[in-house]
mmCIF file of C-alpha atoms in Angstrom:
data_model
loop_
_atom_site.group_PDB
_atom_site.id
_atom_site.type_symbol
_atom_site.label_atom_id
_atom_site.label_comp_id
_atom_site.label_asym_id
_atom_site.label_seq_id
_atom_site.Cartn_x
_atom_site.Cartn_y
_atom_site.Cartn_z
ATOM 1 C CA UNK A 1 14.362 129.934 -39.947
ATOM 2 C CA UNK A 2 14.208 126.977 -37.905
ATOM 3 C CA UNK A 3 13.732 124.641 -40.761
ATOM 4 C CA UNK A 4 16.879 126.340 -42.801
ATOM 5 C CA UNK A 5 18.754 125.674 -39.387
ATOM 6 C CA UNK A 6 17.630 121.893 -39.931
ATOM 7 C CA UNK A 7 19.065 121.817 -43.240
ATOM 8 C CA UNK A 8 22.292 122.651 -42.014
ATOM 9 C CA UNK A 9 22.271 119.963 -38.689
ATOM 10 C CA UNK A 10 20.879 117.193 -41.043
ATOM 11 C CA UNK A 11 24.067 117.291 -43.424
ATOM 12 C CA UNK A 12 26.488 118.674 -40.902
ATOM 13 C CA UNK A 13 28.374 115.624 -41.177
ATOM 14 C CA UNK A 14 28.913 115.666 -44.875
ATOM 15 C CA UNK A 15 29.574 119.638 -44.654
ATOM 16 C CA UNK A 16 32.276 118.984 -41.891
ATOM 17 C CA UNK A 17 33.880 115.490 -42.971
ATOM 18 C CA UNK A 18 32.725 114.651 -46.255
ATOM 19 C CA UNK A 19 33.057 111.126 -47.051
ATOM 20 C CA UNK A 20 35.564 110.830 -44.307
ATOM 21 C CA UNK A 21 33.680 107.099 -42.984
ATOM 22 C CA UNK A 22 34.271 105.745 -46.513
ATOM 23 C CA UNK A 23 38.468 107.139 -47.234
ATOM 24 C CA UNK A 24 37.542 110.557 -48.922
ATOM 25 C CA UNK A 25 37.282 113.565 -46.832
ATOM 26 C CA UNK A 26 35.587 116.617 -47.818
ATOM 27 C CA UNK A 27 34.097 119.364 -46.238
ATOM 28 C CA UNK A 28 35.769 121.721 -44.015
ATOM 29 C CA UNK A 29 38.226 119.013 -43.620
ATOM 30 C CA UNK A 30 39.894 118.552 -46.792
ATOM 31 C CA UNK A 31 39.389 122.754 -46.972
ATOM 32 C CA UNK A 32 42.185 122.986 -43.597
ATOM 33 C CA UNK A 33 44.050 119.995 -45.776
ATOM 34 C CA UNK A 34 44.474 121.471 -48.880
ATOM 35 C CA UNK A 35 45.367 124.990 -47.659
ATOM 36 C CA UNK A 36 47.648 123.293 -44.802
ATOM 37 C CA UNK A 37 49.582 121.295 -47.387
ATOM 38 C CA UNK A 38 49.695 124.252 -49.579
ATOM 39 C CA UNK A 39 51.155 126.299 -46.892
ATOM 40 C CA UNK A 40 53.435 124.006 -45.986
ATOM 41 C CA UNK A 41 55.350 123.778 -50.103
ATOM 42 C CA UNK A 42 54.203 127.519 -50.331
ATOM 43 C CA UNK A 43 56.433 128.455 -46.945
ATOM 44 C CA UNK A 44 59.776 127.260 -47.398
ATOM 45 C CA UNK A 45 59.498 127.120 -51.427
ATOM 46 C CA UNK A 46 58.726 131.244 -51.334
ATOM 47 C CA UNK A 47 61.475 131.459 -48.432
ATOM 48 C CA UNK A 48 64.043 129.304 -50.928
ATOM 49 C CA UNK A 49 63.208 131.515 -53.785
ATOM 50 C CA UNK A 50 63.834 135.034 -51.814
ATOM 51 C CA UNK A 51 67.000 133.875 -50.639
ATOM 52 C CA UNK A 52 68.536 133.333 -53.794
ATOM 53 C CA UNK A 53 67.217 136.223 -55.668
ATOM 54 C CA UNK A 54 68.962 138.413 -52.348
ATOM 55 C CA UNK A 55 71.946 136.120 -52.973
ATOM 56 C CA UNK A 56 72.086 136.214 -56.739
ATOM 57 C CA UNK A 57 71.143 139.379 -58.178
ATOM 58 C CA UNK A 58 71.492 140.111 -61.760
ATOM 59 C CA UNK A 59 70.216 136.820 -63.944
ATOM 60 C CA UNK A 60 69.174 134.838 -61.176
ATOM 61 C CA UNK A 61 67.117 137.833 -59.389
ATOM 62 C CA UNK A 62 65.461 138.537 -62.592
ATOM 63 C CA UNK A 63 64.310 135.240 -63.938
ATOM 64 C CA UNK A 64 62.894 134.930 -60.595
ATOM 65 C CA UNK A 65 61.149 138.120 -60.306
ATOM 66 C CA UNK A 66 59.731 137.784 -64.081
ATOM 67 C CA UNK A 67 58.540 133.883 -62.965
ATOM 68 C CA UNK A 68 56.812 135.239 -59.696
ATOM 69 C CA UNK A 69 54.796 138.276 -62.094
ATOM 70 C CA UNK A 70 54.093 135.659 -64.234
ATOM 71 C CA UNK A 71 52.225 133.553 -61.846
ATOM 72 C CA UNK A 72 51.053 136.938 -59.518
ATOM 73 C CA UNK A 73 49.857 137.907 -63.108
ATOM 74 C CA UNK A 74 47.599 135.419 -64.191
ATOM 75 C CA UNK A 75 44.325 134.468 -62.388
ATOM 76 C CA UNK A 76 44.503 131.689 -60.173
ATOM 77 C CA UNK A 77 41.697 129.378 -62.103
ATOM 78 C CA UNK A 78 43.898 129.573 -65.106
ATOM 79 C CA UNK A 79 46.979 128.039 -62.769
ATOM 80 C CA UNK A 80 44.198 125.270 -61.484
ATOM 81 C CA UNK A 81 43.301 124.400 -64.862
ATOM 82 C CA UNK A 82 47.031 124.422 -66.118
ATOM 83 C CA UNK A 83 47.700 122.056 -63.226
ATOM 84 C CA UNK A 84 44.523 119.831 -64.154
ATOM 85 C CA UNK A 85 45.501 119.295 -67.329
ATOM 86 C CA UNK A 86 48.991 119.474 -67.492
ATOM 87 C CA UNK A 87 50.522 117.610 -64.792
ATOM 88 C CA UNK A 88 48.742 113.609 -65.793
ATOM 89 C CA UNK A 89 50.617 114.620 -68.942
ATOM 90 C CA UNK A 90 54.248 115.342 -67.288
ATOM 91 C CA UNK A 91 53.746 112.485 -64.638
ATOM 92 C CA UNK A 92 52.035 109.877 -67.129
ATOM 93 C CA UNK A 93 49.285 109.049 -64.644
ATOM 94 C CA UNK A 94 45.870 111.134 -62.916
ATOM 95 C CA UNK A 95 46.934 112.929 -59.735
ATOM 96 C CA UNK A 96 44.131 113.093 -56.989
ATOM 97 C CA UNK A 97 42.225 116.412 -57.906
ATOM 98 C CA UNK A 98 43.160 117.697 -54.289
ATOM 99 C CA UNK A 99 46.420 116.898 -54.831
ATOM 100 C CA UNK A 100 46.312 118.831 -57.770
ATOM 101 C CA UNK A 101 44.764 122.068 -56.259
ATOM 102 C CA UNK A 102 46.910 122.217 -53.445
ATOM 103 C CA UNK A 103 50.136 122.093 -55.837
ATOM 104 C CA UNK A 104 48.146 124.902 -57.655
ATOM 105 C CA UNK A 105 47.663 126.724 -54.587
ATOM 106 C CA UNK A 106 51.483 125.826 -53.546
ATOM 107 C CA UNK A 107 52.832 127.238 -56.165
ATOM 108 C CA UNK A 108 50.746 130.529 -56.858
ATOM 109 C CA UNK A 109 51.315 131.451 -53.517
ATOM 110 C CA UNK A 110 54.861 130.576 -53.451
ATOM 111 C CA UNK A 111 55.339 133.694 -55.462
ATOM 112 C CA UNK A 112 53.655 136.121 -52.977
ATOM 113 C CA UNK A 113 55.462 134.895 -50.146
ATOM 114 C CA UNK A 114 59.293 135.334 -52.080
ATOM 115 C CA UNK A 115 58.249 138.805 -52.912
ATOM 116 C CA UNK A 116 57.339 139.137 -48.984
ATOM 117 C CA UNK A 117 60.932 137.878 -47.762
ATOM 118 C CA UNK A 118 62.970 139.816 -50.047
ATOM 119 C CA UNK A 119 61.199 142.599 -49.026
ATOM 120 C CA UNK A 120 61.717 142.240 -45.854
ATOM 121 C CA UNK A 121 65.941 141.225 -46.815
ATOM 122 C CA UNK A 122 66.299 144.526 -48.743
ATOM 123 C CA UNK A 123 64.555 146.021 -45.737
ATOM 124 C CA UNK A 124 67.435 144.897 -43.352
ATOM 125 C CA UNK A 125 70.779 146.900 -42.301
ATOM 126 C CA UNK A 126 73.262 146.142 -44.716
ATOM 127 C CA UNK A 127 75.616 146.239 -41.987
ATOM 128 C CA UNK A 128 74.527 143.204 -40.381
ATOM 129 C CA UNK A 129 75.489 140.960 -43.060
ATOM 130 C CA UNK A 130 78.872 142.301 -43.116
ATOM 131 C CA UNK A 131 79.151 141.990 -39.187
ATOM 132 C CA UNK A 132 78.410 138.715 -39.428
ATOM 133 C CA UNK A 133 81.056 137.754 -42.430
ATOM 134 C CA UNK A 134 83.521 139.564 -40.150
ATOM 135 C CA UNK A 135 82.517 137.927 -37.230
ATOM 136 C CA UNK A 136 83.581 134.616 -39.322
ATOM 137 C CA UNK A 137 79.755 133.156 -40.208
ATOM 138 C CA UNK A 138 79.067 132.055 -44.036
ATOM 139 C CA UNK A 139 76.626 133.340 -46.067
ATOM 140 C CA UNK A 140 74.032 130.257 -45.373
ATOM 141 C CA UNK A 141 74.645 130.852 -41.580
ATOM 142 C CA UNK A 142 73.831 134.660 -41.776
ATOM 143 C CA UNK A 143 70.883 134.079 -43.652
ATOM 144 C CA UNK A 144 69.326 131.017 -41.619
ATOM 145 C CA UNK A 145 70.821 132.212 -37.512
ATOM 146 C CA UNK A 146 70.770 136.137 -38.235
ATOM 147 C CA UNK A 147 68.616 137.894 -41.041
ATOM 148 C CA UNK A 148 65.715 135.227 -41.568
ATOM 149 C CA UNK A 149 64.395 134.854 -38.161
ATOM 150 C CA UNK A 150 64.269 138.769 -38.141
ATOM 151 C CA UNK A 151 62.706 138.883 -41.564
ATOM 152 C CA UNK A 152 59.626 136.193 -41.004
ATOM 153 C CA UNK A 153 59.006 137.920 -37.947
ATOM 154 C CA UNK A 154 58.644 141.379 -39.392
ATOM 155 C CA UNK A 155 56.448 140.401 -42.582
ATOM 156 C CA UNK A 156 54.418 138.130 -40.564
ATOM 157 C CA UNK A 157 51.106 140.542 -41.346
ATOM 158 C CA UNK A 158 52.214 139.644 -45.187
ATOM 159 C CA UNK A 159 52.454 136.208 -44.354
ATOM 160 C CA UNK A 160 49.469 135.970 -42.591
ATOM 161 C CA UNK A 161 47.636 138.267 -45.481
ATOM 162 C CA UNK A 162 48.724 135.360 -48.324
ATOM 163 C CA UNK A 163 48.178 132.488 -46.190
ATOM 164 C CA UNK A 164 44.379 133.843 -45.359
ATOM 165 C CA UNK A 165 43.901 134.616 -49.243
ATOM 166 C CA UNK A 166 45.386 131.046 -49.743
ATOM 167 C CA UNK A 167 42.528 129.129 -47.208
ATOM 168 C CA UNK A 168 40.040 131.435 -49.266
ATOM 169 C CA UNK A 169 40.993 130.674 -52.720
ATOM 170 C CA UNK A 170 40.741 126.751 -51.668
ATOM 171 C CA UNK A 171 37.107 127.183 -52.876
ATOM 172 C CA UNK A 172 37.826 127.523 -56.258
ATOM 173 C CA UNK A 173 38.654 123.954 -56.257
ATOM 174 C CA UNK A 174 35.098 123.157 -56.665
ATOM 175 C CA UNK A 175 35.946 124.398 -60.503
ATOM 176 C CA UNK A 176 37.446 120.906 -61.078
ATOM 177 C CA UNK A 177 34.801 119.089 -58.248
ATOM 178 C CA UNK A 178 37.457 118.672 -55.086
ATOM 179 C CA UNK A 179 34.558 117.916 -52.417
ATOM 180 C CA UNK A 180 36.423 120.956 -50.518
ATOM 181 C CA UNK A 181 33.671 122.784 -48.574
ATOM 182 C CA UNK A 182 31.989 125.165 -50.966
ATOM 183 C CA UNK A 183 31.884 121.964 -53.330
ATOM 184 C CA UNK A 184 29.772 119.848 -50.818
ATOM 185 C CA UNK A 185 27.930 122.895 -49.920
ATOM 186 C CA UNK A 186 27.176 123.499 -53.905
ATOM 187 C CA UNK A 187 25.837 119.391 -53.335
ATOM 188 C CA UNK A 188 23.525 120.130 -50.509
ATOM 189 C CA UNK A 189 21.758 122.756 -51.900
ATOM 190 C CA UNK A 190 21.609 121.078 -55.035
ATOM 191 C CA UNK A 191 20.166 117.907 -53.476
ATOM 192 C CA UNK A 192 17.521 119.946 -50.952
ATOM 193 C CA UNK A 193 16.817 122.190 -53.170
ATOM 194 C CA UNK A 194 15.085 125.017 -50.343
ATOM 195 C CA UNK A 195 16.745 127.108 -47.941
ATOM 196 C CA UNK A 196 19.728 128.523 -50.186
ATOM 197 C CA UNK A 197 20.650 131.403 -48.478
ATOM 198 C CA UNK A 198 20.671 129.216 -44.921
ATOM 199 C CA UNK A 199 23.131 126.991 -46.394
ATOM 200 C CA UNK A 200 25.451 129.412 -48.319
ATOM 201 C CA UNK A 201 25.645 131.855 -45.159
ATOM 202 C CA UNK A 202 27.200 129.358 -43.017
ATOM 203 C CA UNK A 203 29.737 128.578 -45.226
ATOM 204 C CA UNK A 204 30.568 132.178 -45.055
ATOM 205 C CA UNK A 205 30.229 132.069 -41.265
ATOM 206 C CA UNK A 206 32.739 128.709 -41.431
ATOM 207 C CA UNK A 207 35.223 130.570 -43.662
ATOM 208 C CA UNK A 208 35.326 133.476 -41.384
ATOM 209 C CA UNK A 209 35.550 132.079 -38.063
ATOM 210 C CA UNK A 210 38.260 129.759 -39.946
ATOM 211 C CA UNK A 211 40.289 132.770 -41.426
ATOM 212 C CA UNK A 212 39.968 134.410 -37.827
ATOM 213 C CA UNK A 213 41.287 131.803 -35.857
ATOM 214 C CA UNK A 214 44.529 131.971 -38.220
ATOM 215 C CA UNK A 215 44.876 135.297 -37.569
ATOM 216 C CA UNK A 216 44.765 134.692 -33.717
ATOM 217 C CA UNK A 217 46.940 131.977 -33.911
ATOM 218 C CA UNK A 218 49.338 134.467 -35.605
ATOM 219 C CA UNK A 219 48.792 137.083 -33.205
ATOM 220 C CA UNK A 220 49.666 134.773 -30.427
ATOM 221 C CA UNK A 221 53.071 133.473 -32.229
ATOM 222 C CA UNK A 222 54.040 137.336 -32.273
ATOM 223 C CA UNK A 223 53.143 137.486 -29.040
ATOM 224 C CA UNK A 224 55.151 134.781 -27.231
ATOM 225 C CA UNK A 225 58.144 134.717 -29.538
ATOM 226 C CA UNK A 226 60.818 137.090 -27.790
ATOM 227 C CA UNK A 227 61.810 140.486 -29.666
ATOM 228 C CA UNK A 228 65.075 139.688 -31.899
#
């Protein structure tokens, strides 16, 4: 036991940073990277996306909605791999492979999160959108000052459910060798060569403790952001 625990202190560096001394992080670092970055195109794309398909419905609504079970409908290795191999082509030049996960990630869960806001649209009085245009505010302003700040808050244990699944699913980046952390973890063992099950269980224990700490942080937002 002890000795598995020495496995993990001896290479806790390179499990936490990576290569961080030399310019390439890896680790659990380049994990909270990739799914932060993701998050961040994922948020407002998905957000974007809903409110035109509430906007626009006929056409517009339904390209969008046969685009998002497109994506929702394939797995999300295939979308990695399309990404890996498709996007040096379109941009003429090799994107960094993190790069190209976290646009992977981006836009897979991009999808989830436009289904989540027009959920929560539809879900909304009608009446308050016509209030509103009476009351002399534009569609953009009803949307952005009104409906949206209701909406985010209300699907926020949908939000929270995509953007766990999305810090999760940054270990399949080890498919195309990102040094994320179940890619350097993959390295260690492969290098030590004992104490497998020592290694791999705190990587579940770092995942966890990382996907509950979201959560909390969530729970806290709820908490301190006054009822609309």
């Amino acid at each position: 036991m002890i000795a598995g625990l020495n496995v993990i202190t001896d290479n806790l560096d390179y499990l936490l940073w990576g290569r961080l001394a030399s310019g390439e992080p890896g680790g659990v670092l380049l994990t909270l990277l990739m799914a932060l970055g993701a998050a961040a195109l994922a948020l407002p794309g998905g957000i974007g996306l809903a409110c035109l398909a509430w906007r626009f419905p006929g056409v517009v609504r339904n390209t969008l909605f046969l685009w998002a079970e497109l994506i929702r409908g394939i797995p999300l290795i295939f979308v990695i791999f399309w990404m890996w191999y498709l996007l040096p082509l379109i941009t003429g030049g090799d994107l960094p492979g993190a790069m190209t996960v976290t646009l992977a990630l981006a836009w897979f869960s991009a999808a989830a999160v436009m289904h989540s806001v027009l959920s929560g649209l539809s879900a909304l009085p009608a009446g308050q959108y016509e209030a509103a245009l009476t009351q002399g505010f534009s569609t953009g302003q009803t949307l952005w000052r009104i409906l949206l700040p209701q909406v985010l808050r209300n699907i926020l244990p949908s939000l929270l459910g995509i953007f766990i699944s999305l810090l999760k699913d940054t270990s399949l980046a080890f498919i195309v060798n990102v040094p994320e952390l179940t890619t350097v973890t993959g390295q260690v063992n492969n290098r030590v060569q004992i104490y497998p099950a020592a290694i791999f269980i705190f990587t579940g224990v770092v995942y966890y403790l990382l996907c509950c700490s979201l959560e909390q942080l969530a729970k806290r937002w709820r908490i301190t952001r006054p009822a609309l």
